[in-house]
């Protein structure tokens, strides 16, 4: 973050807050508030060191805001806000419920922090420190709350020798996270007595009770100071009426007006302000009549405004009603053009902001317009319309008004939304680089895009009422026929009733369903693009989820239900791509959705036209994603633990990056990040009421956190080594923990006291678990046993023996009748904890079982394993019901949601995945490897592709069709390197098993096995005539082999570290090798002599290649550069700063371009007789900062992979987002530049073919 960006962002928000003061603060006389300055409570607050908070309470419109404005004016001259040498600070904030940006706790702290920094810029480092890792402050995110609290506390702590005044007005209008803000104020008032708070609010019992719990709170209630308020009102009326142009030089009339207003005001400043506003537009001779007619009290005044609207011309009256109705029911203040859309105003008014504003002025004084946004003049105005003006404004009821807003929204979005509505053009344009065009094409539909489903939900309430009426009518009909002595079936009665009520309303409003269905079928992708542009993807996911729920009750909407279900899977799966780059809805969204996705089929015509062939995807979502509903990304290191909250709405995760994150289980949004542990977080768990979270860490501590605020409530210290596991008892009063110190500890979760230390295991304790009745604790250990303990006494009850390796995980079933355990012996065992008998042994995992968990009904067990899979088992029979694949690395933790509808898993691949464990779909598995793909390579003529994998196999692929032609099996360990002979008749492979194998790619026969290396064979290559093979190894040597007989002809020694890459020259007279010792060596393969050692890279060399004339060598390094060398002189001719390590490297036949995994790079064909040492920088939007001098920008074209593997690039620009399971660890570009092959951690090999005329 730059030194000024944070405050500037804060300042922009605060400027909008200040505008809410304009109405009252511009002309308010001192007499209107001076009384409070003399009040004993105020003077005590200001002068005493024991009272940190003054709470001003009063009913709506009674002048609380005006009083606080007066107090601010009084304090300002004594603070740095006005006098830089002053010894005090002043910060204030005015909440406003009708403005979302002014009605949440984050905004309050943000504004307060800004004003403190403005007065003392040296406070700024506290902001920079909190956000130094994220680049810029994300103040709008829920997870920022803790950071904001800490920033504020750091600032006031630093200024502990100086007074700080903090004013927060209308605390009751802080509608989001009000409790968190209240608690924060109380905590700060106790911790920092030099900070003086003034807050105001309406009279709410909940707030009063909470605030008065603190002895440092002073209360000042306006109704107890009626005389002072009366005098203030009198002064206010005198001042405001004196400014009326129509009363100038009319002393008698002025006096009459002042007396009348004083008599009717009833201590309400807002009433006076509204009447004065009306008088400003009244002719002088009508003023007396208006003053006489105006009623006493706010509600009566509002009622008079409604009556005035009713007396307008019919057309104007209806427009005013539409405006007030839409404004009152909207979920946020509306832009003028948005109001024109959702209200249903006539087209000639709705499309013109000035016309809308004119109609607003005719709608009484309920509304005001600032910066083209429509606000209520006061919260009480909105309350009146909703609570008392229903029949006048909502003549057909609230549901009907919501339905109108829904239909208007769908109609407007259908007309407006289109592909690339902002004209971005480039598919990879990131959201943070998008510029809003003028005029903004989304200006009128921005509100509709976010809230249309909410209005659909509210409109359904009328349908629910009619259903109740229908049931009541049905019973009456049956009763009537019974009285007549006739029998009437329910079916017949239902038919009669439906004839009276209308089937369309009883079975759901099919007209609305049809409109929704049409919108989704024709505009769904365009809506997703708009959501991304509006930064509303989270709200979009919630909307589709809500829509899916609403449709569940409508049997006649089956087709729409299926579409919505597919749309929900689509938005959850592609959220990251579209949220990052809006146009990825059409590229990544289309390419990486399953074949039978309804969204994919409906919008397939929107896919990128230049993809001639995309890799095959699964048949449906379950086959495509392995029932994975969501992938949560955000941790920087391995995710070690994951748990659902007990209401299944949130997920907590603990990571090697030392943090705990809270996630929305439905939308995937990160809600909060908790920092505090000094080392990796090994375990997280929710308390059973989901109010707290416990975490265990490598720093030897357990922390208890408030699950809502993120505050650390307790730090439990006592273990001597890493804490491996934590768990709450069912009543949440205790926490059990296990540790590498071989002990289990039982703690009081509220006081932090250690109640019991249990010893008995012979090695470190891995998992601990409470039984559901909290009467027992189970622990698993590296000593291969599970032990059952009494947590109250610490007594040992039972030892369960049977595993042959470490017990990594243990859990009780929810009825406490069974225990499941997972072990390094690859097994899950189910035990009777009372008898110690092993009831079931579940076999199926190929590696260590790292985690086990029971479903809530104890009928199923889920297990996670080092083999990267999750398995779902029948707990009674031991049958494996499902295998969930999708993680790229070890699965560390699995957990069922409380309703057992979802499983969450955490992995070494830094992700959390949410799965559907209930599908019984028989999935067709797509072709691919079962492990990491370490190598992908084209044949010389690009007619074949070979891949080598951790699964010990090589696969040969047809790049034209994507079909797997052959699977070569024979290695005993993972395959690290593969290569074709120049005539494509042979394939050679190098492996972790230390051997090289030569294969016939058509038959799959192994022709030779070459043995001789002492460690992993990292690279293999054929000579041009295919008679020899060269191999490089981690044993630091290169070997030359006879490809026909398998004899070792030469062993080339000289490197000081692993050899990563070897290659023959075109004439086979030279061999080049690259090593982790940072050098390239040129060898004579006949004599074994080292001819040249090329030095210049700063890190290991991972790829080398000769030019076709053998005069140059190109080398790629971990230092993110490619160097081009003169073979004869050893001089470095060029150094190309690429921005990432290049594993695949080859010259074209002319020597003017390099084919790499990041694309085709044009290079200068510098004559070998005139070597240079020019250093060039690859122009790329994803280039990392490098320590190289930018002398010339290289031309980079074609297709490749971004340095972070998140993107396929086109002409160096991000073009196609890759979902997590398709991000490659190896990639290659064919010689035509039109075929790209990706080898993924998931085992998939993806082959893309592009249009022939696309990359010229």
mmCIF file of C-alpha atoms in Angstrom, residues 319-579:
data_model
loop_
_atom_site.group_PDB
_atom_site.id
_atom_site.type_symbol
_atom_site.label_atom_id
_atom_site.label_comp_id
_atom_site.label_asym_id
_atom_site.label_seq_id
_atom_site.Cartn_x
_atom_site.Cartn_y
_atom_site.Cartn_z
ATOM 1 C CA UNK A 319 -45.993 8.199 -9.795
ATOM 2 C CA UNK A 320 -45.421 9.519 -6.262
ATOM 3 C CA UNK A 321 -46.835 6.336 -4.772
ATOM 4 C CA UNK A 322 -44.572 4.229 -6.979
ATOM 5 C CA UNK A 323 -41.557 6.283 -5.917
ATOM 6 C CA UNK A 324 -42.322 6.068 -2.192
ATOM 7 C CA UNK A 325 -43.193 2.386 -2.417
ATOM 8 C CA UNK A 326 -39.969 1.424 -4.199
ATOM 9 C CA UNK A 327 -37.789 3.615 -1.994
ATOM 10 C CA UNK A 328 -39.307 2.217 1.178
ATOM 11 C CA UNK A 329 -38.932 -1.419 0.123
ATOM 12 C CA UNK A 330 -35.473 -1.101 -1.455
ATOM 13 C CA UNK A 331 -32.643 -2.780 0.416
ATOM 14 C CA UNK A 332 -30.343 0.212 -0.044
ATOM 15 C CA UNK A 333 -30.666 3.863 -1.234
ATOM 16 C CA UNK A 334 -31.353 3.975 -4.952
ATOM 17 C CA UNK A 335 -29.678 5.937 -7.684
ATOM 18 C CA UNK A 336 -32.195 8.069 -9.571
ATOM 19 C CA UNK A 337 -32.037 5.815 -12.637
ATOM 20 C CA UNK A 338 -32.323 2.680 -10.479
ATOM 21 C CA UNK A 339 -35.434 4.140 -8.897
ATOM 22 C CA UNK A 340 -36.798 4.749 -12.382
ATOM 23 C CA UNK A 341 -36.368 1.058 -13.165
ATOM 24 C CA UNK A 342 -37.652 -0.705 -10.047
ATOM 25 C CA UNK A 343 -40.538 1.666 -9.313
ATOM 26 C CA UNK A 344 -42.299 1.063 -12.603
ATOM 27 C CA UNK A 345 -42.551 4.747 -13.501
ATOM 28 C CA UNK A 346 -43.688 5.566 -17.055
ATOM 29 C CA UNK A 347 -40.871 5.340 -19.594
ATOM 30 C CA UNK A 348 -40.837 9.071 -20.276
ATOM 31 C CA UNK A 349 -40.022 9.649 -16.591
ATOM 32 C CA UNK A 350 -38.035 6.520 -15.712
ATOM 33 C CA UNK A 351 -35.291 7.097 -18.257
ATOM 34 C CA UNK A 352 -34.566 10.692 -17.291
ATOM 35 C CA UNK A 353 -32.931 11.513 -13.958
ATOM 36 C CA UNK A 354 -34.216 15.115 -13.956
ATOM 37 C CA UNK A 355 -37.795 13.967 -14.493
ATOM 38 C CA UNK A 356 -37.492 11.480 -11.644
ATOM 39 C CA UNK A 357 -36.119 14.179 -9.361
ATOM 40 C CA UNK A 358 -39.028 16.433 -10.289
ATOM 41 C CA UNK A 359 -41.501 13.725 -9.241
ATOM 42 C CA UNK A 360 -39.584 13.195 -5.987
ATOM 43 C CA UNK A 361 -40.147 16.852 -5.131
ATOM 44 C CA UNK A 362 -43.877 16.281 -5.557
ATOM 45 C CA UNK A 363 -43.783 13.323 -3.145
ATOM 46 C CA UNK A 364 -43.925 15.373 0.028
ATOM 47 C CA UNK A 365 -40.780 15.880 2.100
ATOM 48 C CA UNK A 366 -40.118 12.197 2.719
ATOM 49 C CA UNK A 367 -37.141 12.045 0.377
ATOM 50 C CA UNK A 368 -34.068 14.053 -0.483
ATOM 51 C CA UNK A 369 -31.587 13.653 -3.336
ATOM 52 C CA UNK A 370 -27.823 13.979 -2.882
ATOM 53 C CA UNK A 371 -25.362 13.203 -5.661
ATOM 54 C CA UNK A 372 -28.125 11.489 -7.642
ATOM 55 C CA UNK A 373 -28.882 9.109 -4.758
ATOM 56 C CA UNK A 374 -32.329 9.119 -3.142
ATOM 57 C CA UNK A 375 -32.403 9.109 0.674
ATOM 58 C CA UNK A 376 -35.096 9.391 3.295
ATOM 59 C CA UNK A 377 -34.862 12.679 5.166
ATOM 60 C CA UNK A 378 -34.890 10.672 8.368
ATOM 61 C CA UNK A 379 -35.282 7.096 9.450
ATOM 62 C CA UNK A 380 -38.642 8.008 10.976
ATOM 63 C CA UNK A 381 -39.962 8.898 7.496
ATOM 64 C CA UNK A 382 -39.266 5.395 6.229
ATOM 65 C CA UNK A 383 -40.696 3.890 9.404
ATOM 66 C CA UNK A 384 -43.921 5.834 8.889
ATOM 67 C CA UNK A 385 -44.393 4.666 5.302
ATOM 68 C CA UNK A 386 -43.806 1.030 6.234
ATOM 69 C CA UNK A 387 -45.725 0.929 9.480
ATOM 70 C CA UNK A 388 -48.586 3.427 9.043
ATOM 71 C CA UNK A 389 -49.070 4.364 5.394
ATOM 72 C CA UNK A 390 -49.547 0.861 4.052
ATOM 73 C CA UNK A 391 -53.060 1.300 2.659
ATOM 74 C CA UNK A 392 -52.193 4.600 1.016
ATOM 75 C CA UNK A 393 -48.866 3.677 -0.568
ATOM 76 C CA UNK A 394 -49.090 -0.113 -0.752
ATOM 77 C CA UNK A 395 -52.746 -0.471 -1.700
ATOM 78 C CA UNK A 396 -52.190 -4.036 -3.001
ATOM 79 C CA UNK A 397 -49.928 -5.005 -0.117
ATOM 80 C CA UNK A 398 -46.197 -5.343 0.328
ATOM 81 C CA UNK A 399 -45.882 -8.635 -1.628
ATOM 82 C CA UNK A 400 -47.483 -7.083 -4.698
ATOM 83 C CA UNK A 401 -45.110 -4.134 -4.506
ATOM 84 C CA UNK A 402 -42.161 -6.490 -4.267
ATOM 85 C CA UNK A 403 -43.517 -8.416 -7.268
ATOM 86 C CA UNK A 404 -43.657 -5.211 -9.272
ATOM 87 C CA UNK A 405 -40.033 -4.469 -8.365
ATOM 88 C CA UNK A 406 -39.074 -8.019 -9.366
ATOM 89 C CA UNK A 407 -40.772 -7.811 -12.745
ATOM 90 C CA UNK A 408 -39.378 -4.380 -13.460
ATOM 91 C CA UNK A 409 -35.915 -5.629 -12.546
ATOM 92 C CA UNK A 410 -36.104 -8.701 -14.791
ATOM 93 C CA UNK A 411 -37.432 -6.633 -17.666
ATOM 94 C CA UNK A 412 -34.727 -3.979 -17.340
ATOM 95 C CA UNK A 413 -31.893 -6.495 -16.936
ATOM 96 C CA UNK A 414 -33.115 -8.452 -19.953
ATOM 97 C CA UNK A 415 -33.010 -5.285 -22.058
ATOM 98 C CA UNK A 416 -29.687 -4.009 -20.714
ATOM 99 C CA UNK A 417 -27.324 -6.887 -19.966
ATOM 100 C CA UNK A 418 -25.094 -8.096 -22.778
ATOM 101 C CA UNK A 419 -21.673 -9.571 -23.306
ATOM 102 C CA UNK A 420 -18.717 -7.282 -22.486
ATOM 103 C CA UNK A 421 -20.974 -4.459 -21.424
ATOM 104 C CA UNK A 422 -17.966 -2.315 -20.382
ATOM 105 C CA UNK A 423 -16.084 -2.931 -23.640
ATOM 106 C CA UNK A 424 -13.131 -4.639 -21.967
ATOM 107 C CA UNK A 425 -12.411 -6.817 -25.031
ATOM 108 C CA UNK A 426 -9.491 -8.724 -23.431
ATOM 109 C CA UNK A 427 -10.828 -11.883 -21.776
ATOM 110 C CA UNK A 428 -8.301 -11.702 -18.938
ATOM 111 C CA UNK A 429 -8.891 -8.076 -17.958
ATOM 112 C CA UNK A 430 -8.746 -8.119 -14.139
ATOM 113 C CA UNK A 431 -11.548 -6.543 -12.196
ATOM 114 C CA UNK A 432 -9.230 -4.062 -10.521
ATOM 115 C CA UNK A 433 -8.258 -2.665 -13.936
ATOM 116 C CA UNK A 434 -11.748 -2.195 -15.293
ATOM 117 C CA UNK A 435 -12.862 1.357 -15.906
ATOM 118 C CA UNK A 436 -16.489 2.341 -15.623
ATOM 119 C CA UNK A 437 -17.562 3.907 -18.919
ATOM 120 C CA UNK A 438 -19.477 7.174 -19.075
ATOM 121 C CA UNK A 439 -22.400 6.854 -19.102
ATOM 122 C CA UNK A 440 -22.327 3.650 -17.093
ATOM 123 C CA UNK A 441 -24.547 1.073 -18.874
ATOM 124 C CA UNK A 442 -25.153 -0.637 -15.519
ATOM 125 C CA UNK A 443 -26.219 2.552 -13.734
ATOM 126 C CA UNK A 444 -29.933 1.831 -14.045
ATOM 127 C CA UNK A 445 -29.789 -1.908 -13.273
ATOM 128 C CA UNK A 446 -27.073 -2.096 -10.621
ATOM 129 C CA UNK A 447 -29.615 -2.468 -7.820
ATOM 130 C CA UNK A 448 -31.699 -4.969 -9.787
ATOM 131 C CA UNK A 449 -28.682 -7.189 -10.459
ATOM 132 C CA UNK A 450 -28.043 -7.608 -6.736
ATOM 133 C CA UNK A 451 -31.526 -7.713 -5.212
ATOM 134 C CA UNK A 452 -34.007 -9.162 -7.727
ATOM 135 C CA UNK A 453 -34.226 -12.544 -5.978
ATOM 136 C CA UNK A 454 -34.888 -10.831 -2.632
ATOM 137 C CA UNK A 455 -37.935 -9.189 -4.161
ATOM 138 C CA UNK A 456 -38.988 -12.543 -5.595
ATOM 139 C CA UNK A 457 -38.806 -14.020 -2.103
ATOM 140 C CA UNK A 458 -40.901 -11.229 -0.593
ATOM 141 C CA UNK A 459 -43.422 -11.395 -3.426
ATOM 142 C CA UNK A 460 -44.014 -15.044 -2.566
ATOM 143 C CA UNK A 461 -45.468 -14.125 0.793
ATOM 144 C CA UNK A 462 -48.817 -13.350 -0.862
ATOM 145 C CA UNK A 463 -48.745 -16.816 -2.357
ATOM 146 C CA UNK A 464 -48.153 -18.298 1.084
ATOM 147 C CA UNK A 465 -51.143 -16.371 2.419
ATOM 148 C CA UNK A 466 -53.319 -17.688 -0.421
ATOM 149 C CA UNK A 467 -52.182 -21.225 0.342
ATOM 150 C CA UNK A 468 -53.358 -20.817 3.916
ATOM 151 C CA UNK A 469 -56.651 -19.423 2.611
ATOM 152 C CA UNK A 470 -56.900 -22.374 0.243
ATOM 153 C CA UNK A 471 -56.488 -24.894 3.085
ATOM 154 C CA UNK A 472 -59.012 -23.054 5.200
ATOM 155 C CA UNK A 473 -61.503 -22.958 2.300
ATOM 156 C CA UNK A 474 -60.914 -26.633 1.634
ATOM 157 C CA UNK A 475 -61.844 -27.528 5.182
ATOM 158 C CA UNK A 476 -64.979 -25.361 5.023
ATOM 159 C CA UNK A 477 -66.122 -27.060 1.800
ATOM 160 C CA UNK A 478 -65.658 -30.536 3.300
ATOM 161 C CA UNK A 479 -67.441 -29.466 6.483
ATOM 162 C CA UNK A 480 -70.351 -27.994 4.500
ATOM 163 C CA UNK A 481 -70.862 -31.174 2.491
ATOM 164 C CA UNK A 482 -70.617 -33.209 5.643
ATOM 165 C CA UNK A 483 -73.408 -31.226 7.248
ATOM 166 C CA UNK A 484 -75.546 -32.004 4.212
ATOM 167 C CA UNK A 485 -74.927 -35.681 4.771
ATOM 168 C CA UNK A 486 -72.816 -35.949 1.642
ATOM 169 C CA UNK A 487 -69.264 -37.199 1.431
ATOM 170 C CA UNK A 488 -66.744 -35.193 -0.526
ATOM 171 C CA UNK A 489 -63.233 -36.354 -1.301
ATOM 172 C CA UNK A 490 -60.348 -34.023 -0.683
ATOM 173 C CA UNK A 491 -59.434 -34.267 -4.353
ATOM 174 C CA UNK A 492 -62.878 -33.062 -5.458
ATOM 175 C CA UNK A 493 -62.881 -30.321 -2.834
ATOM 176 C CA UNK A 494 -59.419 -29.261 -3.955
ATOM 177 C CA UNK A 495 -60.681 -28.943 -7.520
ATOM 178 C CA UNK A 496 -63.606 -26.789 -6.435
ATOM 179 C CA UNK A 497 -61.382 -24.529 -4.372
ATOM 180 C CA UNK A 498 -58.806 -24.146 -7.098
ATOM 181 C CA UNK A 499 -61.579 -23.130 -9.437
ATOM 182 C CA UNK A 500 -62.430 -20.328 -7.065
ATOM 183 C CA UNK A 501 -58.924 -19.197 -6.158
ATOM 184 C CA UNK A 502 -57.193 -19.834 -9.457
ATOM 185 C CA UNK A 503 -54.596 -22.536 -9.994
ATOM 186 C CA UNK A 504 -51.913 -20.050 -11.017
ATOM 187 C CA UNK A 505 -51.720 -18.582 -7.528
ATOM 188 C CA UNK A 506 -52.133 -21.807 -5.637
ATOM 189 C CA UNK A 507 -49.413 -23.667 -7.491
ATOM 190 C CA UNK A 508 -47.107 -20.705 -7.613
ATOM 191 C CA UNK A 509 -47.093 -17.705 -9.845
ATOM 192 C CA UNK A 510 -46.047 -19.404 -13.064
ATOM 193 C CA UNK A 511 -45.813 -16.067 -14.813
ATOM 194 C CA UNK A 512 -42.992 -15.068 -12.481
ATOM 195 C CA UNK A 513 -41.399 -18.487 -12.839
ATOM 196 C CA UNK A 514 -41.523 -18.181 -16.595
ATOM 197 C CA UNK A 515 -39.953 -14.736 -16.437
ATOM 198 C CA UNK A 516 -37.176 -15.992 -14.162
ATOM 199 C CA UNK A 517 -36.588 -19.004 -16.399
ATOM 200 C CA UNK A 518 -36.422 -16.843 -19.517
ATOM 201 C CA UNK A 519 -33.986 -14.471 -17.839
ATOM 202 C CA UNK A 520 -31.680 -17.278 -16.739
ATOM 203 C CA UNK A 521 -31.782 -19.016 -20.105
ATOM 204 C CA UNK A 522 -31.072 -15.846 -22.069
ATOM 205 C CA UNK A 523 -29.068 -13.600 -19.753
ATOM 206 C CA UNK A 524 -27.462 -15.717 -17.017
ATOM 207 C CA UNK A 525 -23.839 -15.327 -18.160
ATOM 208 C CA UNK A 526 -24.350 -11.622 -18.818
ATOM 209 C CA UNK A 527 -25.737 -11.299 -15.286
ATOM 210 C CA UNK A 528 -22.631 -13.011 -13.858
ATOM 211 C CA UNK A 529 -20.420 -10.611 -15.775
ATOM 212 C CA UNK A 530 -22.429 -7.697 -14.366
ATOM 213 C CA UNK A 531 -22.158 -9.105 -10.831
ATOM 214 C CA UNK A 532 -18.396 -9.207 -11.173
ATOM 215 C CA UNK A 533 -18.280 -5.628 -12.465
ATOM 216 C CA UNK A 534 -20.502 -4.577 -9.553
ATOM 217 C CA UNK A 535 -18.295 -6.513 -7.075
ATOM 218 C CA UNK A 536 -21.348 -8.556 -6.174
ATOM 219 C CA UNK A 537 -20.425 -12.210 -6.776
ATOM 220 C CA UNK A 538 -21.047 -13.157 -3.154
ATOM 221 C CA UNK A 539 -24.514 -11.634 -3.319
ATOM 222 C CA UNK A 540 -25.082 -13.464 -6.619
ATOM 223 C CA UNK A 541 -24.269 -16.828 -5.068
ATOM 224 C CA UNK A 542 -26.640 -16.110 -2.191
ATOM 225 C CA UNK A 543 -29.325 -15.077 -4.662
ATOM 226 C CA UNK A 544 -29.117 -18.294 -6.682
ATOM 227 C CA UNK A 545 -29.034 -20.362 -3.509
ATOM 228 C CA UNK A 546 -32.122 -18.532 -2.260
ATOM 229 C CA UNK A 547 -33.815 -19.051 -5.633
ATOM 230 C CA UNK A 548 -33.080 -22.775 -5.477
ATOM 231 C CA UNK A 549 -34.680 -22.941 -2.040
ATOM 232 C CA UNK A 550 -37.754 -20.963 -3.144
ATOM 233 C CA UNK A 551 -38.372 -23.332 -6.046
ATOM 234 C CA UNK A 552 -38.249 -26.481 -3.925
ATOM 235 C CA UNK A 553 -41.905 -26.050 -2.937
ATOM 236 C CA UNK A 554 -43.197 -25.737 -6.500
ATOM 237 C CA UNK A 555 -43.743 -29.083 -8.164
ATOM 238 C CA UNK A 556 -44.693 -27.478 -11.471
ATOM 239 C CA UNK A 557 -41.320 -25.733 -11.779
ATOM 240 C CA UNK A 558 -39.218 -28.886 -12.258
ATOM 241 C CA UNK A 559 -37.407 -27.678 -15.365
ATOM 242 C CA UNK A 560 -36.633 -24.333 -13.755
ATOM 243 C CA UNK A 561 -35.415 -26.112 -10.620
ATOM 244 C CA UNK A 562 -32.946 -28.114 -12.694
ATOM 245 C CA UNK A 563 -31.719 -24.983 -14.431
ATOM 246 C CA UNK A 564 -31.277 -23.148 -11.132
ATOM 247 C CA UNK A 565 -29.441 -26.110 -9.598
ATOM 248 C CA UNK A 566 -27.077 -26.117 -12.560
ATOM 249 C CA UNK A 567 -26.682 -22.333 -12.340
ATOM 250 C CA UNK A 568 -25.818 -22.683 -8.646
ATOM 251 C CA UNK A 569 -23.112 -25.260 -9.343
ATOM 252 C CA UNK A 570 -21.822 -23.081 -12.168
ATOM 253 C CA UNK A 571 -21.477 -19.892 -10.124
ATOM 254 C CA UNK A 572 -19.884 -21.672 -7.174
ATOM 255 C CA UNK A 573 -17.395 -23.555 -9.335
ATOM 256 C CA UNK A 574 -16.419 -20.572 -11.489
ATOM 257 C CA UNK A 575 -16.694 -17.867 -8.832
ATOM 258 C CA UNK A 576 -12.950 -17.223 -8.526
ATOM 259 C CA UNK A 577 -12.465 -16.893 -12.278
ATOM 260 C CA UNK A 578 -15.392 -14.539 -12.880
ATOM 261 C CA UNK A 579 -14.794 -12.525 -9.719
#
